[in-house]
PDB file of C-alpha atoms in Angstrom:
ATOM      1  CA  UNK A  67      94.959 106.558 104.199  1.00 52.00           C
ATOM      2  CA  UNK A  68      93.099 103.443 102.661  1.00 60.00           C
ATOM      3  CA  UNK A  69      89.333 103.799 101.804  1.00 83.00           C
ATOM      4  CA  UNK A  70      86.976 101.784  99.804  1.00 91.00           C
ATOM      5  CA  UNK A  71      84.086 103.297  98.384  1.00 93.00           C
ATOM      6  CA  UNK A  72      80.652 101.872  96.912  1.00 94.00           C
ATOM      7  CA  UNK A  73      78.221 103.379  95.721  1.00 90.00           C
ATOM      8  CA  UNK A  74      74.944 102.984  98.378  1.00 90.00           C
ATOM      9  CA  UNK A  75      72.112 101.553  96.589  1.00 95.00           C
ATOM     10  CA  UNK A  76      70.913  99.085  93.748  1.00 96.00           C
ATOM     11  CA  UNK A  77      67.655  98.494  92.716  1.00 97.00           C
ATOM     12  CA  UNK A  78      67.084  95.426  90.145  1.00 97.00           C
ATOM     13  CA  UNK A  79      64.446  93.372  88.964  1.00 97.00           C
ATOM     14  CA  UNK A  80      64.447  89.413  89.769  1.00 97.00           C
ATOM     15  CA  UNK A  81      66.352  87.746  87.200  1.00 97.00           C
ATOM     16  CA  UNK A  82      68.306  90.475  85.965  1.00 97.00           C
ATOM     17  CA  UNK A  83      72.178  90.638  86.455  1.00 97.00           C
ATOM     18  CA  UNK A  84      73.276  92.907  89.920  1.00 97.00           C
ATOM     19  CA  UNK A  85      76.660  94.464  89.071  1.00 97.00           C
ATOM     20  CA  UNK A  86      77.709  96.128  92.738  1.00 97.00           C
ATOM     21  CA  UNK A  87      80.807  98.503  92.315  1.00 96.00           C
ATOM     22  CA  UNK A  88      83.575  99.005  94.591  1.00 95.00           C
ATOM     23  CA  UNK A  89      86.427 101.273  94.568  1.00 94.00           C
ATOM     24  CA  UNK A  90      89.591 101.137  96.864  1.00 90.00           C
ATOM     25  CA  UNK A  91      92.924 103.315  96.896  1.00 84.00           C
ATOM     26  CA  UNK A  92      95.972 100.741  98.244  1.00 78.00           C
ATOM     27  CA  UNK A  93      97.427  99.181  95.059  1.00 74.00           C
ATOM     28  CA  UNK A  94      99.488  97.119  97.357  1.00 77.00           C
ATOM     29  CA  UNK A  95      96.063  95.104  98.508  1.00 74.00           C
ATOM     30  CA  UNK A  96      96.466  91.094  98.471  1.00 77.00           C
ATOM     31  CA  UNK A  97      92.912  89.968  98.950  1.00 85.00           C
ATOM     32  CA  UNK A  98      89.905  91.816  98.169  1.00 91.00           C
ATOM     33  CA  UNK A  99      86.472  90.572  99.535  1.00 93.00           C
ATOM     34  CA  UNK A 100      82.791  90.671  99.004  1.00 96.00           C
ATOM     35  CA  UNK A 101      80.842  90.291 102.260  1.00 96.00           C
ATOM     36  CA  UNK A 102      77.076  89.848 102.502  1.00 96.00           C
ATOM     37  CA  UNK A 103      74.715  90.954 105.536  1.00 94.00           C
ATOM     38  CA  UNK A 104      70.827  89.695 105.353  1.00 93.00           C
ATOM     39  CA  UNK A 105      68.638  91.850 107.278  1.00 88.00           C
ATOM     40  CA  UNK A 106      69.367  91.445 111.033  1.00 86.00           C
ATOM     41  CA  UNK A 107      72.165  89.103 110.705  1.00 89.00           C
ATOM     42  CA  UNK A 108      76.307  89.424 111.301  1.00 90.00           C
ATOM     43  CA  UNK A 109      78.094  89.179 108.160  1.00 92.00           C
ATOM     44  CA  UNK A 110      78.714  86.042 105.875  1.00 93.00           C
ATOM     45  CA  UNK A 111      81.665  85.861 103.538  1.00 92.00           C
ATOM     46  CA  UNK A 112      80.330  85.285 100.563  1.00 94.00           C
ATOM     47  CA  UNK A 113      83.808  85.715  98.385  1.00 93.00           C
ATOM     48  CA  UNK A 114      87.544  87.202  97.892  1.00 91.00           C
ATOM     49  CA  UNK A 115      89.620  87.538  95.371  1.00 91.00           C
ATOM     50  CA  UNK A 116      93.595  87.324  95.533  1.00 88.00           C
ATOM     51  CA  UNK A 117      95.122  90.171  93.964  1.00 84.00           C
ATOM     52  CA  UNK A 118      96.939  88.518  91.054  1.00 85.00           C
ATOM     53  CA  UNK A 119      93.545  87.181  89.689  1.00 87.00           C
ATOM     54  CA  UNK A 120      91.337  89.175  87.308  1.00 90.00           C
ATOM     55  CA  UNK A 121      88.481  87.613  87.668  1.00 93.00           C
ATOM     56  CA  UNK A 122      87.148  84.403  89.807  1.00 93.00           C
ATOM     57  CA  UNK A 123      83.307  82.896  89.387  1.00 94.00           C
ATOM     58  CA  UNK A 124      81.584  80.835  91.825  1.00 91.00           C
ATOM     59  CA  UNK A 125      78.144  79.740  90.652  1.00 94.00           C
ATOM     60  CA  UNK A 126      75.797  82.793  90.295  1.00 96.00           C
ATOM     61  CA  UNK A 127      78.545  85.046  91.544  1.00 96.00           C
ATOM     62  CA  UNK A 128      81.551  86.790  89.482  1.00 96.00           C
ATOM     63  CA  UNK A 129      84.271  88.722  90.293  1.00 96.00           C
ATOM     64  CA  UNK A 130      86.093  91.399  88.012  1.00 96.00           C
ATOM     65  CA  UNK A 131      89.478  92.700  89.563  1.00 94.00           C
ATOM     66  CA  UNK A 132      91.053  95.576  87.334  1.00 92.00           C
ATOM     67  CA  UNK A 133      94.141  96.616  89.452  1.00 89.00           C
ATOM     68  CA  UNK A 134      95.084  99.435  87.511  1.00 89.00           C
ATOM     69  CA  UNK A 135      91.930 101.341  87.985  1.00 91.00           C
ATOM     70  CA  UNK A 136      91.690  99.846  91.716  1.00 90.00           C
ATOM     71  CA  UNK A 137      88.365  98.695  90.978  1.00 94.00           C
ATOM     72  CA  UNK A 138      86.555  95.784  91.921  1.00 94.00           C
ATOM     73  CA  UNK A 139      82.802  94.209  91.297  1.00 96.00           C
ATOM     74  CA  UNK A 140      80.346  91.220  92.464  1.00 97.00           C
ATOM     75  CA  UNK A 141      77.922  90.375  89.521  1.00 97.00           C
ATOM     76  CA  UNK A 142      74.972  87.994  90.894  1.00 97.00           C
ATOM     77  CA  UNK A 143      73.469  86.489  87.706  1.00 97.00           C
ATOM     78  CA  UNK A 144      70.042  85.549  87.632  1.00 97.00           C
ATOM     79  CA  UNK A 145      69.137  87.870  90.829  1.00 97.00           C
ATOM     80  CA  UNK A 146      66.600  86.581  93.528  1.00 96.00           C
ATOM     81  CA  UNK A 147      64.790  87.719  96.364  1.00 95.00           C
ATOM     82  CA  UNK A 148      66.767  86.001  98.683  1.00 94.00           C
ATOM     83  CA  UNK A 149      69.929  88.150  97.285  1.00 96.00           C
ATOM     84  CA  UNK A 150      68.386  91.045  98.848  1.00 96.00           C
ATOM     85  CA  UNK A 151      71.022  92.374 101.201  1.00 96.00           C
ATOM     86  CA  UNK A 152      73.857  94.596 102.249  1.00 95.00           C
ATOM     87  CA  UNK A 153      77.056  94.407 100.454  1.00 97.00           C
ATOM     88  CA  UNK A 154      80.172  95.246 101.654  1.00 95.00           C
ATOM     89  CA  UNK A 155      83.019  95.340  99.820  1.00 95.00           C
ATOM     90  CA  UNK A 156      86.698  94.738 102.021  1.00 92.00           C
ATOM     91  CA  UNK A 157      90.667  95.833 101.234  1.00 89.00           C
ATOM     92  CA  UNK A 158      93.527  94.078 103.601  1.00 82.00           C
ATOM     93  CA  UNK A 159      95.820  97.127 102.574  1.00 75.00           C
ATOM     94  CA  UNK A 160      99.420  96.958 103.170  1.00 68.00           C
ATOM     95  CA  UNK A 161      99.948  99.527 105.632  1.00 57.00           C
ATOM     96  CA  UNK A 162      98.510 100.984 108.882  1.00 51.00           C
ATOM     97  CA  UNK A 163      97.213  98.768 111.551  1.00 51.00           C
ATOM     98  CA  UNK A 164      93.942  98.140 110.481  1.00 61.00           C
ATOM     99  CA  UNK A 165      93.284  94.235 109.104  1.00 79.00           C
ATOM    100  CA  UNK A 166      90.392  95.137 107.374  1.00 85.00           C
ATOM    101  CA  UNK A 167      89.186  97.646 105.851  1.00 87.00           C
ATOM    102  CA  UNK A 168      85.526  98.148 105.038  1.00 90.00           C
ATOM    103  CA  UNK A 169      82.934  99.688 102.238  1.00 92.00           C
ATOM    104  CA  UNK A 170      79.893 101.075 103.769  1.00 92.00           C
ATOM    105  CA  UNK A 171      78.305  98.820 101.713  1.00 94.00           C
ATOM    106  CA  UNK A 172      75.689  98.844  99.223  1.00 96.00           C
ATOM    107  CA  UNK A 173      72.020  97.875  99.843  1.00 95.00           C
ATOM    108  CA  UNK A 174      70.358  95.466  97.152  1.00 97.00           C
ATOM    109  CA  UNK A 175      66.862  95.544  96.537  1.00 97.00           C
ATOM    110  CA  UNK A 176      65.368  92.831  94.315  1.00 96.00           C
ATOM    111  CA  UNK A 177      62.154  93.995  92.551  1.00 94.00           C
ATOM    112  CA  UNK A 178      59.501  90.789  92.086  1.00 89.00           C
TER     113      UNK A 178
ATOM    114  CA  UNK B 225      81.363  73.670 115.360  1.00 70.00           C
ATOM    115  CA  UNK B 226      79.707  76.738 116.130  1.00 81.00           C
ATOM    116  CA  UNK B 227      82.288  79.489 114.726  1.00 93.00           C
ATOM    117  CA  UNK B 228      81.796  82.918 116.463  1.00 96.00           C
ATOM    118  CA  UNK B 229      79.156  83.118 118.874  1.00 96.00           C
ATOM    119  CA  UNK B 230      77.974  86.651 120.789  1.00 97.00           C
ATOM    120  CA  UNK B 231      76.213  87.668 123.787  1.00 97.00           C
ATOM    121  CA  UNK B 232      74.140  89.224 124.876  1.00 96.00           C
ATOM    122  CA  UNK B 233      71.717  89.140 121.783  1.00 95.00           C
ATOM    123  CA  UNK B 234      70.520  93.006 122.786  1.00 96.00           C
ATOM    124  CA  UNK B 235      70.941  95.039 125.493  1.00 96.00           C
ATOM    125  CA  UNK B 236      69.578  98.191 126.895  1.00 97.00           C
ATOM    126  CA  UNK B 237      71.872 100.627 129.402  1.00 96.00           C
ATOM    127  CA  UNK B 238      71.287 103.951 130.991  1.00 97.00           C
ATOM    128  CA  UNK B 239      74.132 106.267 130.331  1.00 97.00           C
ATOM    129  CA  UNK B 240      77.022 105.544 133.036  1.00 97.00           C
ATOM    130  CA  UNK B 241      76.309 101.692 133.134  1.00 97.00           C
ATOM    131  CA  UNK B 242      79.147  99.280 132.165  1.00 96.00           C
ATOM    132  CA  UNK B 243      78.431  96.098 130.768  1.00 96.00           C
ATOM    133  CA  UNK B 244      80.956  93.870 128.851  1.00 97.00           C
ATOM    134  CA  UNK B 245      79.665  91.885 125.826  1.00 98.00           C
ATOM    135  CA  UNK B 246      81.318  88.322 125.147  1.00 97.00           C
ATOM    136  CA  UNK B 247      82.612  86.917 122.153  1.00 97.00           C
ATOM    137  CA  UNK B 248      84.141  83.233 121.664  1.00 97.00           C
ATOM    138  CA  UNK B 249      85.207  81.479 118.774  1.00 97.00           C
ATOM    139  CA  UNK B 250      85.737  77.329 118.368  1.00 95.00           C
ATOM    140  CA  UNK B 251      87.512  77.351 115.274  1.00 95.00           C
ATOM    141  CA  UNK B 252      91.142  77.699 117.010  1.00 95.00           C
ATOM    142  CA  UNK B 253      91.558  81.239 115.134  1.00 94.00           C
ATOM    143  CA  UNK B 254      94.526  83.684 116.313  1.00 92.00           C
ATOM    144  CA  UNK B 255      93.660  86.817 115.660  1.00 93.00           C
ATOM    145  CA  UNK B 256      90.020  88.278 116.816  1.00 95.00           C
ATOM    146  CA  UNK B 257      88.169  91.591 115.929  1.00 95.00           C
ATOM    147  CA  UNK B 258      85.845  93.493 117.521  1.00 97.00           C
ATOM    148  CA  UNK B 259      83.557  96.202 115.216  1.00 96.00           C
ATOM    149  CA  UNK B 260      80.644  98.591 115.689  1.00 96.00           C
ATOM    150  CA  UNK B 261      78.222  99.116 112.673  1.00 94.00           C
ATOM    151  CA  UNK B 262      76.064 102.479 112.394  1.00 92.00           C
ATOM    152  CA  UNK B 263      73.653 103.470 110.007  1.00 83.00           C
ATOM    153  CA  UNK B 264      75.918 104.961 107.044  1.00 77.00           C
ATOM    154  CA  UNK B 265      79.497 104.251 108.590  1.00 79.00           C
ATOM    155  CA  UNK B 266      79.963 100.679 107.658  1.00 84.00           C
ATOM    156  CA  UNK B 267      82.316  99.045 110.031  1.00 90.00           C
ATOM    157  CA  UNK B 268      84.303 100.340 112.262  1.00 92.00           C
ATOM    158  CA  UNK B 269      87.247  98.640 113.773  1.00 93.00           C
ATOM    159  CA  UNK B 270      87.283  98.983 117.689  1.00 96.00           C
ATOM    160  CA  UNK B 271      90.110  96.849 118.721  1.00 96.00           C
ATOM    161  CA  UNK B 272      91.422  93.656 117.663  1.00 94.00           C
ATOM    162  CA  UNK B 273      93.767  91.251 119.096  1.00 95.00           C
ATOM    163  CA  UNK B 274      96.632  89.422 116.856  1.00 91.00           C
ATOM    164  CA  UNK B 275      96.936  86.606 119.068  1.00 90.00           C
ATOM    165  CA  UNK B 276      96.541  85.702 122.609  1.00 90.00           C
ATOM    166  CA  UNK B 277      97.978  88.094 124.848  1.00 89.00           C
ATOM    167  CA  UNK B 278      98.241  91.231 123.012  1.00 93.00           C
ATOM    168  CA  UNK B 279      95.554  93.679 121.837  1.00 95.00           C
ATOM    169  CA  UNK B 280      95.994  96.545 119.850  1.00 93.00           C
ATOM    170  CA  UNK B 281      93.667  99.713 118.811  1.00 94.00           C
ATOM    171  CA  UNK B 282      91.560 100.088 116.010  1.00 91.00           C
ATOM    172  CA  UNK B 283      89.799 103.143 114.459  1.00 89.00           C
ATOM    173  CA  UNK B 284      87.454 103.894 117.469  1.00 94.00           C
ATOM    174  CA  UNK B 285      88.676 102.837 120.444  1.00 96.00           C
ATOM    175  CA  UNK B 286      87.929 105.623 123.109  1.00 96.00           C
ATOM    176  CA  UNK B 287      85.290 104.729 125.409  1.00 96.00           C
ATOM    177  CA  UNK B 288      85.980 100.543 125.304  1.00 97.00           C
ATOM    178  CA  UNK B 289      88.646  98.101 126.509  1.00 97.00           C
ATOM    179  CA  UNK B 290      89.287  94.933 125.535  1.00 97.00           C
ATOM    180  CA  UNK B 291      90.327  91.418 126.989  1.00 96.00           C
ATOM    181  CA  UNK B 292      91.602  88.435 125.389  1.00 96.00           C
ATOM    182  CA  UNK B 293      91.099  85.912 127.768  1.00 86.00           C
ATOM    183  CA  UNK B 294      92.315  83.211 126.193  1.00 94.00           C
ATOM    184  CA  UNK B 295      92.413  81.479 122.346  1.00 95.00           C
ATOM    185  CA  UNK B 296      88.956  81.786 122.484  1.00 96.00           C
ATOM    186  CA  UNK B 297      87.442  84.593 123.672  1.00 97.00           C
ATOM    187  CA  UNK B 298      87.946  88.186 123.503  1.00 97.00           C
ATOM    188  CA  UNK B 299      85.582  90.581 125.335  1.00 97.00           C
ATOM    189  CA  UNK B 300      84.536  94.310 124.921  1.00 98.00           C
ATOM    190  CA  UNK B 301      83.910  95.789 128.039  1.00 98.00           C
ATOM    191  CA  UNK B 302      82.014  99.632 128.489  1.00 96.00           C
ATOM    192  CA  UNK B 303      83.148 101.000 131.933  1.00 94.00           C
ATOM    193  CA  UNK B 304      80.460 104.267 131.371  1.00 96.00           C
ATOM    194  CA  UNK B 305      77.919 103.875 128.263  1.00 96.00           C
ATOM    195  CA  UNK B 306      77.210 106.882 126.384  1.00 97.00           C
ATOM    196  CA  UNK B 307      73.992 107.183 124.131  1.00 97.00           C
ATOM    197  CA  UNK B 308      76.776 107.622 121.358  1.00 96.00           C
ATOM    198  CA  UNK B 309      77.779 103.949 122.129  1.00 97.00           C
ATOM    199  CA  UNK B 310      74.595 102.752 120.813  1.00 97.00           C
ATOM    200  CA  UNK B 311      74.969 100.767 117.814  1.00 97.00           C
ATOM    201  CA  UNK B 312      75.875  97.026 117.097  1.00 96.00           C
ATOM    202  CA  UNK B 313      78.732  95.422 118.107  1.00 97.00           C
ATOM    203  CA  UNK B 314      80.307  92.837 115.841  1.00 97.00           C
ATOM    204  CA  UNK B 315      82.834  90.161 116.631  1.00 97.00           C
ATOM    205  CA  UNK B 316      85.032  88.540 114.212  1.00 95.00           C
ATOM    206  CA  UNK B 317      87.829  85.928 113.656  1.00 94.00           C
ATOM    207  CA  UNK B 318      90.336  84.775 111.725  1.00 91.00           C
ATOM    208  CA  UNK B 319      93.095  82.473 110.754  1.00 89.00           C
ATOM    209  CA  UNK B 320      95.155  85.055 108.707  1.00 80.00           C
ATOM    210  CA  UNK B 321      93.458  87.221 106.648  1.00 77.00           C
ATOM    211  CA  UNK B 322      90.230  86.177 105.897  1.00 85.00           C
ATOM    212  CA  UNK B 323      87.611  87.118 108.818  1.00 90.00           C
ATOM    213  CA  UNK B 324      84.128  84.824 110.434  1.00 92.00           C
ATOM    214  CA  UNK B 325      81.809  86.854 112.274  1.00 94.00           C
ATOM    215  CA  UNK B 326      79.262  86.604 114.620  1.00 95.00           C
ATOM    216  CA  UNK B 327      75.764  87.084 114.728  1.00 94.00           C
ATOM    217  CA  UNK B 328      76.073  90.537 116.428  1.00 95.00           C
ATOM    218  CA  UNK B 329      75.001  92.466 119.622  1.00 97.00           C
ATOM    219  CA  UNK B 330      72.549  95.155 119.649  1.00 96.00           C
ATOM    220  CA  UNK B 331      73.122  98.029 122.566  1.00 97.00           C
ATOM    221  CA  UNK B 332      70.959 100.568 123.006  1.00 97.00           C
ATOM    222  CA  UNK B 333      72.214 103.472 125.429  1.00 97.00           C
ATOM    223  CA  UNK B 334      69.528 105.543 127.033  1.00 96.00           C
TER     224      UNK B 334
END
């Protein structure tokens, strides 16, 4: 069946790059996203990626798609305090009835 | 426009109490999700409904039902809470495939 994995935790320092991994198994996937959760909160989209792209940036944020190895990642350049979070990373897979299918996300700490 | 709104905000039940928590969204989204998050698990999928009128299981479904109402709201209703039915409960929307959530219910089951 479909999974995603991530790895669970990521410690960086403030104003260093955060790379945050994510692994998924349905090749057939045609959007990929990145969701964030803030301490307490629901979670905010924060990006996706269509599956014929490599790679789409949005201010701070970049996204590396490499379909082949079914790997995805969410750099945050320039990392701040306010970036510390969950991470989840999300697969609409082509099969089953699930919509979504989820990471278990990856908490962010940002050192001061 | 306040996109997906939940209540209650928490809740505490004894084991055996039903309660059904609320969800409604304004942005005229078909399909709507309901999830539970645990420490570890990630999200789950309960139910979800593709559009008004039908509803369809998810990963976890025993021990809920589901209602959509109408466009706008889709409920998640606990006939007998279990302490294993403690978590928080996530509703979501969507146009197509991308998904708006809510704010999130927390339910604690004594």
């Amino acid at each position: 069946g479909e999974d995603v994995e991530q790895s669970l935790f990521l410690s960086v320092r403030e104003g260093d790059s955060s790379v945050i991994n994510c692994t998924y198994t349905d090749s057939s996937s045609t959007y990929l996203y990145w969701y964030k959760q803030e301490p307490g909160a629901g979670l905010q989209l924060l990006t996706y990626i269509f599956s014929n792209m490599d790679m789409k940036q949005d201010q701070r944020l970049t996204v590396l798609l490499n379909k082949k190895d079914k790997h995805l990642s969410l750099r945050i350049a320039d990392t701040q305090t306010g970036d510390s979070a969950i991470y989840f990373c999300a697969e609409i897979p082509n099969s089953g009835n699930t919509p979504l299918v989820f990471g278990k996300g990856t908490r962010l700490s940002v050192i001061a | 426009n306040a996109g997906v709104t939940q209540t209650p905000k928490f809740q505490v039940l004894k084991t055996g109490q039903s309660m059904t928590l609320q969800c409604a969204q304004d942005m005229n989204h078909n399909s709507m999700y309901w999830y539970r998050q645990d420490p570890g698990m990630g999200l789950r999928l309960i139910y979800y409904s593709a559009s008004e009128g039908t509803t369809d299981k998810g990963e976890v479904p025993n021990g809920y039902n589901v209602s959509r109402l109408n466009k706008r709201e889709f409920s998640l209703r606990l006939e007998s809470a279990a302490p294993s039915q403690t978590s928080v409960y996530f509703c979501a929307s969507s146009p197509g495939e991308t998904q708006y959530f809510g704010p999130g219910t927390r339910l604690l089951v004594l």
